[in-house]
Every structure is written in C-alpha cells, then in structure tokens.
Amino acid sequence: MAPSALVETAPVVDPFKVRQNFPSSQSADVQFNPAKHLAYSPPSKILAMKDLALEPTALSPIATTEPFPLLSHEAVLQHRRDLFSKDVLDNCLHHTRPGSVQLRGMAPRYSPFIHQFWHSPEVLKIVSDVAGVELVPAMDYEISHVNVQLGSGGLDAVRNTPVEPPEATEEAIKRFEAEKPKQQAVTDQSKPIIEWHVDSHPWVCVVMLSDARHMTGGETELMKGDGTTLKVKAPQMGCAVLLQGRYITHTAAPVTNMPERVTIVTSFRPKNPLLVDDTTNANVRNKSHLTELYYQWTTYRLEVIAQRARSALETLQERYAKNVAESDPEGRPGLCKVETVSQEEIQKWCADMIRYLQDTTHEMRLIGK
C-alpha cells in the first residue's frame, strides 16, 4: 500500500547538535562484522512470565528483559544510514497513525547489511540464549521494522533524519522544552505511539537508534495478569529489549522532551517447526506491500508444513522399522503385524495441520475483514 498523503508542515528547527551525514554510497559495500558491529552484554535482569502474573507459554517462561547493549555505535550508524536512505523512504514508508511513521521491508533489497546483521549466527545466538528458545527471524519483511515518532516537522522532516543521532545534551533538551507549545504527561495514553496490543509474532527485539540519555517517556508498559501494569524503561542508544510480545499486552508511552525517537523491531519465531507457531499478520497487513508480504508469508508457512510432514513421516518409518525388527523372525518389511499407525495420533496431527492451513489463508484476508 502507498503511504498516506503528506501533510504540510513548517520546516523543523532541530535544537540538537547534528554532525555531518554520511554519503549514501558508503552503504552498499558495508558487510556485517561481529567484532565491529556488536557490543553485547547480557541483560542485568530478566523477567519471567510469572513475574507478570502470567502463565509460561509453550515456547518459554521468559517474558522480557531489562535493556541490554547489543549494537555498537557503528552498527547504529549503519542501520540509520540504510533506513533513512532515499530508496527506503521512497519505497518502504507507511503512515498509519498521526504520531508516527513506519519503515518496513527494506532487507535485503535496500539493506544487505541489516539482513546480514539479523540473520547472523552471532545475533541469533544472543537472542535465542536470552529468550530460552532457539529463534529465527519471522520473515525478512519483519526484520528491522522502524517506528519513527514524528516531531514538529511532521512527515517531511523524516527525509532530513541525520545518520548521526542528534546529541541529547541537557542544554538541548531545555531549549526543546522551552520551544514546545505545551507539555504532555508521560502517562497520557490518549495518543500513544502504539496502542495497547499484542504483537503479530512470538518474540520481538526492540532496539533504540536515538540518543535517549535524557529522554522522558518512551517506556514500554506491560499489562499484567492481575490487571495492573508494569513499565519497562526504554533502552539507551544501541541497547535492546527482548519481549515475548505475542503473549503480553503492551503499549509504548510517547516521548515528551525529544523531537526524535527512532526504534527498530525485529520479530522472531521458533526455529523448531514442531513448536507452537501463533504468528499472524494482524498488525502488519495495513503497513506492508501485500504482494511481497504474502509471498514471504506463504513460503514460510509451506516450509513449516513440509518440515512437520517430513518429521511425521520419519517418525512412522522409524517406528515401523522397530516393529519389523522386533516382530518378524527374518526382520523383513512388507507384512508387519504390529500396529504402527495410531489412528488417534494421526487424526490429531491432521487436525492440527488443517488448523495451520486455515490460519495461513485467514491471515491473507482482505484488509478490514
């Protein structure tokens, strides 16, 4: 779908110090290098689902983490360099709510680096170890989904987003707050950046690409099982938060004292095709090019179906070989008199596969249905 029409806005006056932008020509040849682009340290605290008064899921007992370092400064710059390139802004920008825009589907076509980063064994090991289950990107389309909070310059100002994040010095914050027409309470959810929701994918990794040293607001707020809420502080630049977002209702508070909040969200699903897969397209169909999204969606689902069928086949073949070896004096197949196929078992497998197929087509229904 095409982005909404641009609104007329006054030119933005950036109160933050902005350093020179990098030439876009530097992007094409940059290759992911874990020694250069990772700055990982384990999270200082991990919250379990039980800490939120929620039951552990079939995937993991882990709910979320405190922010932890993940991207080096150079990796932050390369993400921003690619994400705010002309190609991405021309082809991947969607404007679905007044306060923000989204950039989606840039990897690998417009950003080989971002694709390499989030598919790298090093990053996947970090994410999987923290989550307690082996994960892979849900689809390429769900790599580095970008949420950009709009400032006073509106949509037009997004095209002027610098590669080097504006420095959030205390003086710059004071100047920005003095120029704002009015203050907004951090707890005001009347115009949240993202409404209360659950994610389309089992796990999300949220990374901050802005200087958030003095940021007010921007927290992720989680709905607990007892109806109360818990705020998880926003990550600093280059830091990440991992969240089992398909199973936890959450929202994001607006930032009240900065003209820029750029976060990226990479979504993950279990690598093991036999694990529960509750992935949907519920939150992304209205902000995607559906021809590409549905191709990636269908091929990933068919791959899971093929792997599940192969696993069922191999299980039956192994069971049959065991039955033959134990029951036939000559150990020869072809007339095994021991039951290999459990009717109840195969009926359940078929019913599960039918539901999975039905869910696959349901998630490609018309927008608004």
mmCIF file of N, CA, C and O in Angstrom, residues 22 27 50 126 128 156 209 252 256 282-283 302 304 308 324 328-329 367:
data_model
loop_
_atom_site.group_PDB
_atom_site.id
_atom_site.type_symbol
_atom_site.label_atom_id
_atom_site.label_comp_id
_atom_site.label_asym_id
_atom_site.label_seq_id
_atom_site.Cartn_x
_atom_site.Cartn_y
_atom_site.Cartn_z
ATOM 1 N N PHE A 22 26.508 10.877 6.556
ATOM 2 C CA PHE A 22 27.423 10.060 5.781
ATOM 3 C C PHE A 22 26.897 9.915 4.362
ATOM 4 O O PHE A 22 25.696 9.794 4.153
ATOM 5 N N SER A 27 27.039 2.784 1.965
ATOM 6 C CA SER A 27 26.212 1.710 2.486
ATOM 7 C C SER A 27 26.385 0.399 1.744
ATOM 8 O O SER A 27 26.416 -0.666 2.353
ATOM 9 N N LYS A 50 5.804 -15.447 35.085
ATOM 10 C CA LYS A 50 5.181 -15.482 36.411
ATOM 11 C C LYS A 50 5.358 -14.155 37.143
ATOM 12 O O LYS A 50 4.552 -13.810 38.013
ATOM 13 N N ILE A 126 22.579 -14.808 20.533
ATOM 14 C CA ILE A 126 22.281 -13.894 21.629
ATOM 15 C C ILE A 126 20.780 -13.884 21.917
ATOM 16 O O ILE A 126 20.340 -14.073 23.064
ATOM 17 N N SER A 128 18.442 -16.015 21.041
ATOM 18 C CA SER A 128 17.930 -17.319 21.452
ATOM 19 C C SER A 128 18.319 -17.653 22.884
ATOM 20 O O SER A 128 17.505 -18.177 23.661
ATOM 21 N N ASP A 156 7.434 15.451 6.475
ATOM 22 C CA ASP A 156 8.517 15.987 5.638
ATOM 23 C C ASP A 156 9.865 15.887 6.331
ATOM 24 O O ASP A 156 10.893 15.643 5.685
ATOM 25 N N LEU A 209 17.595 3.572 18.375
ATOM 26 C CA LEU A 209 18.572 4.163 17.460
ATOM 27 C C LEU A 209 18.723 5.667 17.682
ATOM 28 O O LEU A 209 19.336 6.343 16.853
ATOM 29 N N ALA A 252 3.396 1.612 24.133
ATOM 30 C CA ALA A 252 4.581 2.466 24.271
ATOM 31 C C ALA A 252 4.140 3.882 24.604
ATOM 32 O O ALA A 252 3.320 4.467 23.888
ATOM 33 N N THR A 256 8.247 12.828 25.509
ATOM 34 C CA THR A 256 7.722 14.180 25.706
ATOM 35 C C THR A 256 8.762 15.279 25.560
ATOM 36 O O THR A 256 8.416 16.446 25.533
ATOM 37 N N ALA A 282 -1.727 -9.798 11.808
ATOM 38 C CA ALA A 282 -2.783 -8.913 12.286
ATOM 39 C C ALA A 282 -2.378 -7.444 12.312
ATOM 40 O O ALA A 282 -3.159 -6.573 11.934
ATOM 41 N N ASN A 283 -1.167 -7.142 12.761
ATOM 42 C CA ASN A 283 -0.773 -5.740 12.945
ATOM 43 C C ASN A 283 0.026 -5.177 11.784
ATOM 44 O O ASN A 283 0.444 -4.018 11.845
ATOM 45 N N LEU A 302 4.561 -22.788 4.152
ATOM 46 C CA LEU A 302 4.733 -24.045 3.425
ATOM 47 C C LEU A 302 5.994 -24.776 3.875
ATOM 48 O O LEU A 302 6.018 -26.016 3.943
ATOM 49 N N VAL A 304 7.263 -24.674 6.908
ATOM 50 C CA VAL A 304 6.931 -25.284 8.199
ATOM 51 C C VAL A 304 6.080 -26.536 7.988
ATOM 52 O O VAL A 304 6.320 -27.581 8.609
ATOM 53 N N ARG A 308 7.092 -30.274 9.119
ATOM 54 C CA ARG A 308 6.244 -31.056 10.019
ATOM 55 C C ARG A 308 5.845 -32.385 9.372
ATOM 56 O O ARG A 308 5.807 -33.429 10.041
ATOM 57 N N VAL A 324 9.130 -54.088 12.836
ATOM 58 C CA VAL A 324 9.545 -55.198 11.987
ATOM 59 C C VAL A 324 10.681 -55.971 12.648
ATOM 60 O O VAL A 324 10.678 -57.220 12.708
ATOM 61 N N ASP A 328 9.209 -59.693 13.372
ATOM 62 C CA ASP A 328 9.381 -60.605 12.240
ATOM 63 C C ASP A 328 10.661 -61.421 12.437
ATOM 64 O O ASP A 328 11.750 -60.853 12.609
ATOM 65 N N PRO A 329 10.555 -62.758 12.434
ATOM 66 C CA PRO A 329 11.745 -63.594 12.647
ATOM 67 C C PRO A 329 12.873 -63.309 11.664
ATOM 68 O O PRO A 329 14.047 -63.427 12.011
ATOM 69 N N ILE A 367 -8.104 -6.540 3.664
ATOM 70 C CA ILE A 367 -7.921 -5.546 4.715
ATOM 71 C C ILE A 367 -9.291 -5.112 5.249
ATOM 72 O O ILE A 367 -10.215 -4.863 4.485
#
